[in-house]
PDB file of C-alpha atoms in Angstrom:
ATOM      1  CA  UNK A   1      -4.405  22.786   4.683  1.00  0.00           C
ATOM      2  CA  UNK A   2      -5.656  25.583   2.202  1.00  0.00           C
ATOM      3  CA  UNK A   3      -2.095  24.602  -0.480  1.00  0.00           C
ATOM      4  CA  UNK A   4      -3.112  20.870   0.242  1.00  0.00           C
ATOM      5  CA  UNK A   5      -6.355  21.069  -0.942  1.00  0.00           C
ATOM      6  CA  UNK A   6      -5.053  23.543  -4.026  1.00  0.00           C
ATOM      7  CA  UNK A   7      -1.724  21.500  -4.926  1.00  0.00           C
ATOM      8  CA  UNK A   8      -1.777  18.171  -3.284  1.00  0.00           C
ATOM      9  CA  UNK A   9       1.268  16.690  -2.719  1.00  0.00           C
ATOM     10  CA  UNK A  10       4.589  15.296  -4.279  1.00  0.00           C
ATOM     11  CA  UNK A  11       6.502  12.604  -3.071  1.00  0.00           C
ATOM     12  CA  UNK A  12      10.678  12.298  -3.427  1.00  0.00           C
ATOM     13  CA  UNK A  13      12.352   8.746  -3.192  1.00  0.00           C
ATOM     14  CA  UNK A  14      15.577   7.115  -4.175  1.00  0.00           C
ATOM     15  CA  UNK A  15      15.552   3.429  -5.454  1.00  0.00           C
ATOM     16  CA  UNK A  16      17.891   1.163  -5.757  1.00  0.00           C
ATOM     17  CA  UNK A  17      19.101  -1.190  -8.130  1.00  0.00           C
ATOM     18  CA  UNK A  18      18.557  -4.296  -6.415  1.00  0.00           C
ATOM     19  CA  UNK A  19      16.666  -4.825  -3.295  1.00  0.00           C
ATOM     20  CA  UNK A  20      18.093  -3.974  -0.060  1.00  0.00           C
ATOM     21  CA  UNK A  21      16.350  -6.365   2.423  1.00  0.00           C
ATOM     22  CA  UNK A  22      17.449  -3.980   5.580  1.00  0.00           C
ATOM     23  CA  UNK A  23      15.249  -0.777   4.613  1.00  0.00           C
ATOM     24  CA  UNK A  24      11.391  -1.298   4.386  1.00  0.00           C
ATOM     25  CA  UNK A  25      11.491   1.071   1.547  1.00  0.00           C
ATOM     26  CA  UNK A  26      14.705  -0.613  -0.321  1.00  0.00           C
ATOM     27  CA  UNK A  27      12.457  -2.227  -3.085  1.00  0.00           C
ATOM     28  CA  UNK A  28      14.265  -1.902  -6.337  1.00  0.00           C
ATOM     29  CA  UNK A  29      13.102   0.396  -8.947  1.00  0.00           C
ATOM     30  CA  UNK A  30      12.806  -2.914 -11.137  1.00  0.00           C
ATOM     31  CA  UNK A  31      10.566  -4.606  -8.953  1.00  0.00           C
ATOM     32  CA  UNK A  32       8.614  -1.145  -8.014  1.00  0.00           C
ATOM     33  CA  UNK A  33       7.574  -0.818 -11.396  1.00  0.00           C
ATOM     34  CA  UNK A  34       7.144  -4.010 -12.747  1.00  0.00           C
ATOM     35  CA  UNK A  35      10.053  -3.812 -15.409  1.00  0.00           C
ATOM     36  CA  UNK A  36      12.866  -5.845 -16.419  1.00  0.00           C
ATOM     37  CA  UNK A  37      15.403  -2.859 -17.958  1.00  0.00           C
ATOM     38  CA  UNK A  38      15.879   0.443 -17.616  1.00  0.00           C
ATOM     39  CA  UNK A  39      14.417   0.987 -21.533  1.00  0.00           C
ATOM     40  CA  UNK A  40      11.247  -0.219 -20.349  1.00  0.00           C
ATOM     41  CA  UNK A  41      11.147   1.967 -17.047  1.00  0.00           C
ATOM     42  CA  UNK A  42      11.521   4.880 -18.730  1.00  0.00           C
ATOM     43  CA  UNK A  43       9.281   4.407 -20.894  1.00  0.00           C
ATOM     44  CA  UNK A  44       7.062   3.680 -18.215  1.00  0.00           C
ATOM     45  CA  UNK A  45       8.249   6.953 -16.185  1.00  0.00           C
ATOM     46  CA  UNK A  46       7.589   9.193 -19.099  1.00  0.00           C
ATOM     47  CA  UNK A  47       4.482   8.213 -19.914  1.00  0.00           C
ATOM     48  CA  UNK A  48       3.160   9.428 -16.536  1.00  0.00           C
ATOM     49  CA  UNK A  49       2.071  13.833 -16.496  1.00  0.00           C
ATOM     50  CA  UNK A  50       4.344  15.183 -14.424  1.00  0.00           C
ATOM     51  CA  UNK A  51       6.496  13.072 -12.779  1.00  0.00           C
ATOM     52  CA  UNK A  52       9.877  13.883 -12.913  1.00  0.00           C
ATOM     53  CA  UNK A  53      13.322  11.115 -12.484  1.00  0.00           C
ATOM     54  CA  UNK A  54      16.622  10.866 -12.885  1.00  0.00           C
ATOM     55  CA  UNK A  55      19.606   8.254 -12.458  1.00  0.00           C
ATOM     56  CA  UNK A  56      21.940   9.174 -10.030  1.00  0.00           C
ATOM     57  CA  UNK A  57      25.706   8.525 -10.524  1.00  0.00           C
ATOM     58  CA  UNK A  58      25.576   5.029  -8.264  1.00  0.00           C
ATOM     59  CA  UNK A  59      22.932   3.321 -10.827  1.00  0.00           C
ATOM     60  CA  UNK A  60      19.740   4.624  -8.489  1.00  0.00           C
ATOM     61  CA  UNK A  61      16.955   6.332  -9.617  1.00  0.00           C
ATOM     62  CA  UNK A  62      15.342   9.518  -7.904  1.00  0.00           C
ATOM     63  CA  UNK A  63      11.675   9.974  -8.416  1.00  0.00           C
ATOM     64  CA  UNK A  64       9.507  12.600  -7.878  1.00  0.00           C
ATOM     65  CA  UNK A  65       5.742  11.763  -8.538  1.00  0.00           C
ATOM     66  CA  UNK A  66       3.631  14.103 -10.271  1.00  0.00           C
ATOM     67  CA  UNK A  67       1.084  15.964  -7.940  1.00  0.00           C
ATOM     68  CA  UNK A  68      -1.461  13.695  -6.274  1.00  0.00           C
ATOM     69  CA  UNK A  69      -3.956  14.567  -3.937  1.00  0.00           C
ATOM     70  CA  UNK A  70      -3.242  15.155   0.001  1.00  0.00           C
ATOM     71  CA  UNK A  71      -6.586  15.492   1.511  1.00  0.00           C
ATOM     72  CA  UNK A  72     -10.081  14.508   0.746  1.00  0.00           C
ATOM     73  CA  UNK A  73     -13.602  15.567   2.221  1.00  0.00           C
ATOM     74  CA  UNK A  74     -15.444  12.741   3.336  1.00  0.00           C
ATOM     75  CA  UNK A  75     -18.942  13.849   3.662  1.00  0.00           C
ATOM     76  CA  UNK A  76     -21.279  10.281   4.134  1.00  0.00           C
ATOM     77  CA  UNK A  77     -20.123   6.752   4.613  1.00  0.00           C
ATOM     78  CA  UNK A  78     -23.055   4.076   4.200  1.00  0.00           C
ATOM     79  CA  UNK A  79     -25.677   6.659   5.185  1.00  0.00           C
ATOM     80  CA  UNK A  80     -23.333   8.469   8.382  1.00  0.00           C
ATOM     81  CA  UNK A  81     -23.044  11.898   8.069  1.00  0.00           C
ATOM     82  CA  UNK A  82     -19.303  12.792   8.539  1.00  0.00           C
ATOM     83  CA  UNK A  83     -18.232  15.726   6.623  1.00  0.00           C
ATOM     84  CA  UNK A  84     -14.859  16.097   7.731  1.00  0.00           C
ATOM     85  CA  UNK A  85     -10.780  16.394   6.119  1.00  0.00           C
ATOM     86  CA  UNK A  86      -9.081  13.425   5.887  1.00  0.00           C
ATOM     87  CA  UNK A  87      -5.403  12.418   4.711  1.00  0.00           C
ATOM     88  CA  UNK A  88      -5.955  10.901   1.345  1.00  0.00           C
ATOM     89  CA  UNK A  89      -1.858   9.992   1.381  1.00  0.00           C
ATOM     90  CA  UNK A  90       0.793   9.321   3.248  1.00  0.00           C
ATOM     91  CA  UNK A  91       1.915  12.895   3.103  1.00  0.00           C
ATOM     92  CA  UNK A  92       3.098  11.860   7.466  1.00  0.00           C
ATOM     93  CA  UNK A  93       4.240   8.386   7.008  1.00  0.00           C
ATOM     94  CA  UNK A  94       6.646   9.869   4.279  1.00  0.00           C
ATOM     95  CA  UNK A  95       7.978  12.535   5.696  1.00  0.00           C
ATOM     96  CA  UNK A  96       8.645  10.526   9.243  1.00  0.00           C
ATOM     97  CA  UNK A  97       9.362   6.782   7.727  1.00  0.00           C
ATOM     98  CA  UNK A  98      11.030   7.661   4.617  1.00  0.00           C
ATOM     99  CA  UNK A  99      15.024   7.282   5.657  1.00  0.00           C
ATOM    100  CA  UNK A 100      17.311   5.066   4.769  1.00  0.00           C
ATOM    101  CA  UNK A 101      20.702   5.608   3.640  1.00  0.00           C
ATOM    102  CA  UNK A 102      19.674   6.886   0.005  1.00  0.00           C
ATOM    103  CA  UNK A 103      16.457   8.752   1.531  1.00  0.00           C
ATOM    104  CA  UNK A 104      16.151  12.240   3.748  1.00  0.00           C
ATOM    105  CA  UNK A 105      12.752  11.842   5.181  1.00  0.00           C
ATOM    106  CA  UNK A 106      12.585  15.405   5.547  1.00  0.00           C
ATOM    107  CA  UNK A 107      13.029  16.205   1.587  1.00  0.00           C
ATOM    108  CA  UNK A 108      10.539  12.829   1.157  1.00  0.00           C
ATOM    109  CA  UNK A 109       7.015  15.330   0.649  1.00  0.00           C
ATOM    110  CA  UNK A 110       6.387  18.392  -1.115  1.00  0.00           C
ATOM    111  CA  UNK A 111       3.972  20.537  -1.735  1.00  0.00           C
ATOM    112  CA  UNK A 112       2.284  19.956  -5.117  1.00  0.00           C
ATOM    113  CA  UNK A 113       3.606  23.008  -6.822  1.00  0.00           C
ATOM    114  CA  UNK A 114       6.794  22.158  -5.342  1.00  0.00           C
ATOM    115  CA  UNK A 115       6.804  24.517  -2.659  1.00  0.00           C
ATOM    116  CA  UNK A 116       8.610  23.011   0.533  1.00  0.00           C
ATOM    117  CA  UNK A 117       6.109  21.976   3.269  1.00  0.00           C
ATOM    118  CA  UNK A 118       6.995  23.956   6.666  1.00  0.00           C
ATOM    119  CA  UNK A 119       9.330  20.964   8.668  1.00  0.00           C
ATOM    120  CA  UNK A 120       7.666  22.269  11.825  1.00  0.00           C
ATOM    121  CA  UNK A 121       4.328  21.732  10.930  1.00  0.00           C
ATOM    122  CA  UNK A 122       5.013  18.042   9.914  1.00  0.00           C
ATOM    123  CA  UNK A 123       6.456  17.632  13.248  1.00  0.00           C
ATOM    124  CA  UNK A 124       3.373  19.153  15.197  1.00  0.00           C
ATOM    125  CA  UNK A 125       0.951  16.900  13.287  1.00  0.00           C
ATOM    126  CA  UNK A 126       3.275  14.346  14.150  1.00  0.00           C
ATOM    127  CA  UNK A 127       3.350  14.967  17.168  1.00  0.00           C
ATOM    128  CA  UNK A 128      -0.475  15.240  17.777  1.00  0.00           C
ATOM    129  CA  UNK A 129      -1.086  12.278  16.232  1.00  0.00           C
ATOM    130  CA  UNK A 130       1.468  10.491  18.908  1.00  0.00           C
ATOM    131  CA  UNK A 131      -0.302  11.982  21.888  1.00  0.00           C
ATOM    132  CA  UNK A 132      -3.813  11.673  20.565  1.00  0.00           C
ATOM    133  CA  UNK A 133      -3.084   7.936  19.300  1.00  0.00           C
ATOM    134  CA  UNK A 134      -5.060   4.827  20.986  1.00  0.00           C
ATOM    135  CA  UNK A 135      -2.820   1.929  22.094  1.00  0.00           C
ATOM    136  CA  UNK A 136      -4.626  -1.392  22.723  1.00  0.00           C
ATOM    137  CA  UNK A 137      -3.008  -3.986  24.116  1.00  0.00           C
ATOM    138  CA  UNK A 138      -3.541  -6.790  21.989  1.00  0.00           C
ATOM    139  CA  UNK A 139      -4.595  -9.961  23.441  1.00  0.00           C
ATOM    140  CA  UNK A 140      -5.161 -13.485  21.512  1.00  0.00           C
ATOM    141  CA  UNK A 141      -7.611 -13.918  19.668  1.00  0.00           C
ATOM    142  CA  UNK A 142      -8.571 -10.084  18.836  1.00  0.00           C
ATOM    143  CA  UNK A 143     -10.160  -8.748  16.230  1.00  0.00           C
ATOM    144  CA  UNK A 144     -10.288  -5.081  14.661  1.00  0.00           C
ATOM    145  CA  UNK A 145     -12.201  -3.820  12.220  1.00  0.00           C
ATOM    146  CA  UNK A 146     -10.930  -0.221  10.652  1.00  0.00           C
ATOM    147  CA  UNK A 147     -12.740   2.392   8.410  1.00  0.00           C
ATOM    148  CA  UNK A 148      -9.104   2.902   6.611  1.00  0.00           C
ATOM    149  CA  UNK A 149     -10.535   6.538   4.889  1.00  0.00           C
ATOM    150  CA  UNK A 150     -11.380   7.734   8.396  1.00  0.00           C
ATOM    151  CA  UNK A 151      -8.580   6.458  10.731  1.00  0.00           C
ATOM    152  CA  UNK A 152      -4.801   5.678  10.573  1.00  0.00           C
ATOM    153  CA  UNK A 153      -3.339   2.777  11.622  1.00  0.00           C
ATOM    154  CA  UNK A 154      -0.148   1.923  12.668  1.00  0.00           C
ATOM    155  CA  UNK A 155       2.053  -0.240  15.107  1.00  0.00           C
ATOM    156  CA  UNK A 156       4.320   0.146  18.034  1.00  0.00           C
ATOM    157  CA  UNK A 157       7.782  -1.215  18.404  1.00  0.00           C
ATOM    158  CA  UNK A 158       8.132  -4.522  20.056  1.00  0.00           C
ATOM    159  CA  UNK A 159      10.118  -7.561  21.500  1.00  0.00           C
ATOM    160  CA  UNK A 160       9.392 -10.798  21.449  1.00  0.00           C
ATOM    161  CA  UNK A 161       7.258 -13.347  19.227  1.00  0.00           C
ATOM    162  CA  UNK A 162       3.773 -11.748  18.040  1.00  0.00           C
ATOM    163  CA  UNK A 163       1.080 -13.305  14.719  1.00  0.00           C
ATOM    164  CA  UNK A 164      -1.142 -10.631  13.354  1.00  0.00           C
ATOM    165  CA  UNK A 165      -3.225 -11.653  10.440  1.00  0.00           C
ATOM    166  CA  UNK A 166      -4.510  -8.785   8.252  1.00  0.00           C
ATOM    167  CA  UNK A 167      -6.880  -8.310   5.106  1.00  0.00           C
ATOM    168  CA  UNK A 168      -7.853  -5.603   3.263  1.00  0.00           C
ATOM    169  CA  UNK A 169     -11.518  -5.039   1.712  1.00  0.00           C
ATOM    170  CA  UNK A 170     -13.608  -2.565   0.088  1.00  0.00           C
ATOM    171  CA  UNK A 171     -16.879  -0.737   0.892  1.00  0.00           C
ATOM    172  CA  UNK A 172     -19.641  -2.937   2.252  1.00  0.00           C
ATOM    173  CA  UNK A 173     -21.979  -4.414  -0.189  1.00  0.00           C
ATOM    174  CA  UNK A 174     -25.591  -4.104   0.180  1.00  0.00           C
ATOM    175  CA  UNK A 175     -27.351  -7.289  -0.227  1.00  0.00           C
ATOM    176  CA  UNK A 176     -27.863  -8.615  -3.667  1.00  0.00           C
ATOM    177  CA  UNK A 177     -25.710  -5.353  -5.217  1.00  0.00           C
ATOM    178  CA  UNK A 178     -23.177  -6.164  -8.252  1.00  0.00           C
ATOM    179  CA  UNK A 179     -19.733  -4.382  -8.107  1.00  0.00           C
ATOM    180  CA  UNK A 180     -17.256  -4.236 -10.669  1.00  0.00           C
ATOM    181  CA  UNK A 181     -13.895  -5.907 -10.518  1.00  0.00           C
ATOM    182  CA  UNK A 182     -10.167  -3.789 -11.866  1.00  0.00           C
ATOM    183  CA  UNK A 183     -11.135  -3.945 -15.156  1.00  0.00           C
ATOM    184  CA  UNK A 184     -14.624  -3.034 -14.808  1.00  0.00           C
ATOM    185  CA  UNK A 185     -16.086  -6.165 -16.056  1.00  0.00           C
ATOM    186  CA  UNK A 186     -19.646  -7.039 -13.787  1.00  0.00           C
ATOM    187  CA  UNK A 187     -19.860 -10.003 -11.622  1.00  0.00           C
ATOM    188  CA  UNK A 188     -22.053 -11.404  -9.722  1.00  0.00           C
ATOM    189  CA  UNK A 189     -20.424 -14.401  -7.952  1.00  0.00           C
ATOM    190  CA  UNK A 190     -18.804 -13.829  -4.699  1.00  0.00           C
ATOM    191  CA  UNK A 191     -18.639 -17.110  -3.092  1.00  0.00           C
ATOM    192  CA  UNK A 192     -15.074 -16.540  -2.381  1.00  0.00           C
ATOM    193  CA  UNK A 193     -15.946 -14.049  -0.147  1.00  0.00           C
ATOM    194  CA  UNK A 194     -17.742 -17.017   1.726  1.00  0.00           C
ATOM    195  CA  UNK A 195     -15.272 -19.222   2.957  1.00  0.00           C
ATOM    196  CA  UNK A 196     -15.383 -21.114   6.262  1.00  0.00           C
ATOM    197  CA  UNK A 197     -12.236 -20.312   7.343  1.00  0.00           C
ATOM    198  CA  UNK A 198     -11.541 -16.067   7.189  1.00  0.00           C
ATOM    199  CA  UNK A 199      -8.135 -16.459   8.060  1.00  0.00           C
ATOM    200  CA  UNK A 200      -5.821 -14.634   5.439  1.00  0.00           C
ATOM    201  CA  UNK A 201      -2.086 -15.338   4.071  1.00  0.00           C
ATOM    202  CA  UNK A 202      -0.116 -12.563   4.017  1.00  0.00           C
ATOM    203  CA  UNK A 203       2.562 -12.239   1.368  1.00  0.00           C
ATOM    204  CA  UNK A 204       5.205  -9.247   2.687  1.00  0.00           C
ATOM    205  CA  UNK A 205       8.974 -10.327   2.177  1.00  0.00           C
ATOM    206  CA  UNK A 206       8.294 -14.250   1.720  1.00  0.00           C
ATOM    207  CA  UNK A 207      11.542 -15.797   0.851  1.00  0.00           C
ATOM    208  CA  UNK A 208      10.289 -18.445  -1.731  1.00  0.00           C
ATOM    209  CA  UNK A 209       6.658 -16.563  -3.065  1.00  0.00           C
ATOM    210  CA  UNK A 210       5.940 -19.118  -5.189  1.00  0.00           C
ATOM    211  CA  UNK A 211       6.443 -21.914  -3.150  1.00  0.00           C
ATOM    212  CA  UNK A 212       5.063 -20.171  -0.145  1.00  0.00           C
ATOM    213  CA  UNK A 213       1.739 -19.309  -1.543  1.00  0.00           C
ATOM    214  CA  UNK A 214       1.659 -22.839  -3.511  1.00  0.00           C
ATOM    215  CA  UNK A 215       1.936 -24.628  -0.593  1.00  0.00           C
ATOM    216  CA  UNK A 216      -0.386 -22.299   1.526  1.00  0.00           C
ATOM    217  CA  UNK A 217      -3.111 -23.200  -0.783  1.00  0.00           C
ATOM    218  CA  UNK A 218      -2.336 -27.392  -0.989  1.00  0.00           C
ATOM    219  CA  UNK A 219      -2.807 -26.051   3.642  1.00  0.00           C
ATOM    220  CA  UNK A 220      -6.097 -24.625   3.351  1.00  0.00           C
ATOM    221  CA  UNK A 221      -5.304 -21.040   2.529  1.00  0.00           C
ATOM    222  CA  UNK A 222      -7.774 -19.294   0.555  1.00  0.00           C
ATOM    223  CA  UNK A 223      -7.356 -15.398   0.591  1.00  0.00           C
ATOM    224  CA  UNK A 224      -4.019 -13.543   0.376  1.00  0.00           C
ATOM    225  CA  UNK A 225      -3.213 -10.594   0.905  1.00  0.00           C
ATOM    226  CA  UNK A 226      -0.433  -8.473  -1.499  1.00  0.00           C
ATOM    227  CA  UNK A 227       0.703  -5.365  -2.562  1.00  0.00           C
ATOM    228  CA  UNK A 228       2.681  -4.243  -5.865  1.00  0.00           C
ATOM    229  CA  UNK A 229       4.914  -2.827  -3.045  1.00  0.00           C
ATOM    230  CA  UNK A 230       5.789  -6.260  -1.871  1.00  0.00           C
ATOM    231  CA  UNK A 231       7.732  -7.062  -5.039  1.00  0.00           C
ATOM    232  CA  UNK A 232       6.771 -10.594  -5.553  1.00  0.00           C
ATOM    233  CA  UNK A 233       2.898 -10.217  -7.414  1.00  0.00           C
ATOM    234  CA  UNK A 234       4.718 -12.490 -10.310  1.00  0.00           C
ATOM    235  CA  UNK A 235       5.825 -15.015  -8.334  1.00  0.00           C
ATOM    236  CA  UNK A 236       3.098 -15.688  -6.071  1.00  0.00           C
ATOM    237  CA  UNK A 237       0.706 -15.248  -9.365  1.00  0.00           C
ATOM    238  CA  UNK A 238       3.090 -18.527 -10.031  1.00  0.00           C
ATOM    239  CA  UNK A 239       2.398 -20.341  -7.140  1.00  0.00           C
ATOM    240  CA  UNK A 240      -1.343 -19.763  -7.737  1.00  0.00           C
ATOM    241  CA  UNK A 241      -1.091 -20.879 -11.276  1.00  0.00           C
ATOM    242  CA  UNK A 242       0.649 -24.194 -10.312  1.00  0.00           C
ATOM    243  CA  UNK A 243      -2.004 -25.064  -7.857  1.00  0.00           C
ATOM    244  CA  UNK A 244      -4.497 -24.382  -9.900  1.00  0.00           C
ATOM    245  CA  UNK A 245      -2.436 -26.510 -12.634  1.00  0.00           C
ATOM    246  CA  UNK A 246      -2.452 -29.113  -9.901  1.00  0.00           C
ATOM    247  CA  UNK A 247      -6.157 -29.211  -9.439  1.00  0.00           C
ATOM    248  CA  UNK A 248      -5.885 -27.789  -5.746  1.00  0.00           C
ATOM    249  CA  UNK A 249      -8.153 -25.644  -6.195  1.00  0.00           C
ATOM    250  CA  UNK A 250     -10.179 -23.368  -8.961  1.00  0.00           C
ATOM    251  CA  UNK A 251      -9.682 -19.257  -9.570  1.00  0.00           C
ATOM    252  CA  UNK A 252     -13.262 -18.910  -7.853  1.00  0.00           C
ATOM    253  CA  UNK A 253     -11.812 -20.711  -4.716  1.00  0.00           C
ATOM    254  CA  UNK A 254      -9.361 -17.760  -4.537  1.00  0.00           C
ATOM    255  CA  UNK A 255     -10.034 -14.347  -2.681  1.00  0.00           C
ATOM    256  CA  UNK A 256      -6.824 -12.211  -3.558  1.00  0.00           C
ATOM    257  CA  UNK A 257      -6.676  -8.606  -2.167  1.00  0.00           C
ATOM    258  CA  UNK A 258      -3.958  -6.536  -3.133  1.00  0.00           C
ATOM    259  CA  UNK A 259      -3.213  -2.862  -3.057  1.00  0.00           C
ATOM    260  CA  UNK A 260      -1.344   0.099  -5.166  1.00  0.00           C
ATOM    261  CA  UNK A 261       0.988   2.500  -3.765  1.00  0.00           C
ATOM    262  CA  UNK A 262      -0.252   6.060  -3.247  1.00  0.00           C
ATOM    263  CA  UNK A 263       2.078   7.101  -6.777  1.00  0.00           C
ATOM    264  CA  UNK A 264      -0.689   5.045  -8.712  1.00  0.00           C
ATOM    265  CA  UNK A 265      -3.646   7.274  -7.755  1.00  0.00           C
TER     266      UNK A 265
END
């Protein structure tokens, strides 16, 4: 815990050239980084401290982030004491999810000075967390709500047909309080945040993005939920811009949640 705090951590991945639809980490280093050539990603790649790349000899490229915190101390959360170690990334989720055939999970997470982490140690917190988890059986119509800095969530593996919806959101706002948007501009109108129906559109591994979240919208749809992991932040910005074109709808109408991966902060 004591080299975690110090040196944070370093992740290790291997990405492909194109997408490879049958690993959930097989997103293309194109598509990770938003680039269309390999002159652009570098220059992308070497404007960032400390990370580290190469190509590999069948077109991939290995990446090793530069160090990024492991662990945070959470001491209040709207006026609760906590004071307590959390993970701040996905220093387990790496080093037990991270395998495909271009990835060794266990060479996925480093220590932050680049001294190995101790396999065993990963694989007793693993293990603790797998005996201390909480399984609910879900039944329709359930709802949970999750303080994501103070609890891990996850999923078992399944058979059959099963519809979870899922959104993302900040801190609580206090009544009346302004917050600031990604590019820091104030704003004061949140009456997206008040539509009647809550129900969100997810947009992981949608076939047609543009089309999907287009015609999602001319349904009802009014929040999505992305990720610059999902690959497709272009295309269903398209399918936004064309129903907006259309007169569907307005930006305000929109409530669009989306989220970095852990080698962006």
């Amino acid at each position: 815990m004591d080299k975690l705090k110090t040196y944070g951590a370093r992740y290790k991945r291997v990405l492909p050239e194109e997408d490879d639809k049958a690993s959930p980490i097989g997103r293309s280093f194109y598509n990770a980084y938003g680039v269309n050539d390999k002159i652009e990603l570098e220059k992308k790649l070497n404007a960032i401290p400390g990370l580290e790349y190469q190509w590999l000899p069948e077109g991939s490229l290995e990446v090793i982030t530069e160090p990024i915190p492991a662990v945070r101390f959470i001491d209040q959360q709207h006026n609760h004491g906590i004071y307590q170690w959390t993970f701040h990334n996905s220093v387990i989720a790496a080093f037990l999810g991270w395998k495909d055939c271009r990835n060794d999970r266990k060479k996925a997470v480093r220590f932050g000075n680049n001294d190995p982490m101790d396999e065993e140690i990963l694989e007793s917190i693993a293990k603790f967390m797998e005996e201390k988890k909480i399984s609910y059986k879900w039944k329709k119509g359930d709802i949970f709500a999750i303080n994501n800095r103070l609890v891990m969530h996850s999923r078992n593996s399944f058979t059959g047909a099963r519809r979870v919806y899922a959104s993302m959101f900040g801190d609580a706002m206090m009544k009346n309080e302004v917050k600031r948007d990604g590019v820091g501009e104030l704003i004061d109108d949140f009456s997206a945040l008040e539509v009647t129906d809550p129900i969100t559109f997810g947009c992981w591994r949608l076939d047609d993005p543009e089309q999907a979240v287009y015609n999602a919208i001319k349904a009802g749809y009014r929040r999505f939920d992305s990720a610059c992991d999902y690959g497709n932040e272009i295309q269903t910005g398209k399918g936004i811009r064309r129903a907006i074109d259309e007169g569907i709808c307005t930006r305000k109408d929109l409530y669009v949640t989306t989220k970095l991966w852990n080698t962006y902060h």
